[in-house]
Coordinates of C-alpha atoms in Angstrom, one line a residue:
X336 CA 0.0 0.0 0.0
X337 CA 1.3 3.5 -0.8
X338 CA 2.2 5.9 1.9
X339 CA 0.2 8.6 0.1
X340 CA -3.6 8.9 0.0
X341 CA -4.6 7.2 -3.3
X342 CA -0.9 6.9 -4.2
X343 CA -0.8 10.6 -4.9
X344 CA 2.4 12.3 -3.9
X345 CA 1.7 15.8 -2.6
X346 CA 5.1 16.9 -4.1
X347 CA 3.4 16.5 -7.5
X348 CA 1.4 19.7 -6.8
X349 CA 2.7 23.2 -6.9
X350 CA 3.4 25.1 -3.7
X351 CA 1.6 26.3 -1.6
X352 CA -1.1 23.7 -2.5
X353 CA 1.3 20.8 -1.9
X354 CA 1.9 21.9 1.7
X355 CA -1.8 22.6 2.3
X356 CA -2.7 19.1 0.8
X357 CA -0.2 17.5 3.2
X358 CA -1.8 19.4 6.1
X359 CA -5.3 18.3 5.0
X360 CA -4.4 14.7 4.9
X361 CA -2.7 14.9 8.4
X362 CA -5.8 16.7 9.8
X363 CA -8.1 14.1 8.3
X364 CA -6.1 11.2 9.7
X365 CA -5.7 12.9 13.2
X366 CA -9.5 13.5 13.4
X367 CA -9.9 9.7 13.3
X368 CA -12.1 9.8 10.2
X369 CA -12.6 6.5 8.3
X370 CA -10.2 5.8 5.5
X371 CA -12.9 6.1 2.9
X372 CA -13.8 9.6 4.2
X373 CA -10.1 10.6 4.2
X374 CA -9.9 9.4 0.6
X375 CA -13.1 11.2 -0.5
X376 CA -12.1 14.5 1.1
X377 CA -8.6 14.3 -0.2
X378 CA -9.9 13.5 -3.7
X379 CA -12.3 16.4 -3.5
X380 CA -9.5 18.9 -2.7
X381 CA -7.3 17.5 -5.5
X382 CA -10.3 18.0 -7.9
X383 CA -11.0 21.5 -6.6
X384 CA -7.3 22.4 -6.7
X385 CA -6.9 21.2 -10.2
X386 CA -10.0 23.1 -11.3
X387 CA -8.7 26.3 -9.8
X388 CA -5.1 25.9 -10.9
X389 CA -4.2 25.0 -7.2
X390 CA -5.1 28.5 -6.0
X391 CA -7.7 27.6 -3.4
X392 CA -7.1 29.9 -0.5
X393 CA -9.4 32.7 -1.5
X394 CA -12.2 31.3 -3.7
X395 CA -15.2 33.6 -4.2
X396 CA -18.8 32.5 -3.9
X397 CA -19.1 33.1 -7.7
X398 CA -16.2 30.7 -8.4
X399 CA -17.7 28.1 -6.1
X400 CA -21.1 28.5 -7.6
X401 CA -19.7 27.9 -11.1
X402 CA -17.6 24.9 -9.8
X403 CA -20.5 23.2 -8.0
X404 CA -22.9 23.9 -10.9
X405 CA -20.5 22.1 -13.3
X406 CA -20.0 19.4 -10.7
X407 CA -23.7 18.8 -10.4
X408 CA -24.0 18.4 -14.2
X409 CA -21.4 15.5 -14.2
X410 CA -21.7 13.9 -10.8
X411 CA -24.3 12.6 -8.4
X412 CA -25.5 14.6 -5.4
X413 CA -23.4 12.4 -3.1
X414 CA -20.3 13.3 -5.1
X415 CA -21.2 17.0 -5.0
X416 CA -21.7 16.8 -1.2
X417 CA -18.4 15.1 -0.7
X418 CA -16.6 17.9 -2.6
X419 CA -18.5 20.5 -0.5
X420 CA -17.7 18.8 2.8
X421 CA -14.1 18.3 1.8
X422 CA -13.8 22.0 1.0
X423 CA -15.5 22.9 4.3
X424 CA -13.0 20.7 6.2
X425 CA -10.1 22.2 4.3
X426 CA -11.3 25.8 5.0
X427 CA -11.8 25.2 8.7
X428 CA -8.9 23.0 9.5
X429 CA -6.1 23.9 7.1
X430 CA -6.9 27.5 6.3
X431 CA -8.2 28.1 9.9
X432 CA -11.1 30.2 8.5
X433 CA -14.7 29.9 9.5
X434 CA -17.0 28.2 7.0
X435 CA -18.9 31.2 5.5
X436 CA -21.3 29.4 3.3
X437 CA -23.8 27.4 5.3
X438 CA -26.6 26.1 3.2
X439 CA -24.6 26.8 0.0
X440 CA -25.9 23.6 -1.6
X441 CA -29.0 21.8 -0.6
X442 CA -29.6 18.5 -2.3
X443 CA -33.3 17.6 -2.8
X444 CA -34.8 15.7 0.1
X445 CA -35.7 12.2 -1.0
X446 CA -37.7 9.7 0.9
X447 CA -37.9 6.2 -0.4
X448 CA -41.0 4.2 0.4
X449 CA -40.5 0.6 1.3
X450 CA -41.7 -2.0 -1.1
X451 CA -45.0 -3.3 0.0
X452 CA -46.1 -6.8 -1.1
X453 CA -49.8 -7.1 -1.8
X454 CA -51.9 -9.9 -0.3
X455 CA -52.2 -11.5 -3.8
X456 CA -48.4 -11.4 -4.1
X457 CA -48.0 -13.0 -0.7
X458 CA -50.5 -15.7 -1.6
X459 CA -48.6 -16.4 -4.8
X460 CA -45.3 -16.6 -2.9
X461 CA -46.8 -19.0 -0.4
X462 CA -48.5 -21.1 -3.1
X463 CA -45.2 -21.6 -4.9
X464 CA -43.1 -22.4 -1.8
X465 CA -43.0 -26.2 -1.5
X466 CA -40.9 -26.5 1.7
X467 CA -43.2 -26.1 4.8
X468 CA -40.5 -24.4 7.0
X469 CA -40.0 -21.8 4.3
X470 CA -43.7 -21.2 4.0
X471 CA -43.9 -20.7 7.8
X472 CA -40.9 -18.3 7.6
X473 CA -42.5 -16.2 4.8
X474 CA -45.9 -16.2 6.5
X475 CA -44.4 -15.1 9.8
X476 CA -42.3 -12.4 8.2
X477 CA -45.3 -11.0 6.4
X478 CA -47.6 -11.3 9.4
X479 CA -45.2 -9.4 11.7
X480 CA -44.4 -6.8 9.0
X481 CA -40.7 -7.7 9.0
X482 CA -38.2 -7.1 6.3
X483 CA -36.3 -10.2 5.2
X484 CA -33.1 -9.0 6.8
X485 CA -34.9 -8.5 10.1
X486 CA -36.4 -11.9 10.0
X487 CA -33.0 -13.6 9.3
X488 CA -31.2 -11.7 12.1

């Protein structure tokens, strides 16, 4: 395994971004964040740095609006949020500045309804299940309103 996050050597970046990137990775690791979070935030800052020619200390709201608008066009909301949170972490912990853009991006609220099996579908499942113990399991799960994972736990 490489000693650098994603195998990216900070020395490959121009100064002062290289030093700031090193600090970012150190702060991320010292905060005890999970490796995937460290990787995501570091990747976000590499992407933001590259977009702004590694001059990230004084980005204007207009620059960030343009960046995140382009980002939203090519990435999912989760990718956009990771870049935003990576930039927020960088701003607060590396630059030592307060985060001045609360609510800058608000992804749409989504609520997913659970799949509900109709009585006819349950009857069809039970009719096609030949093993009695499986029929009892399916009937019990449906009767108690459990998900399959809850019933198997």
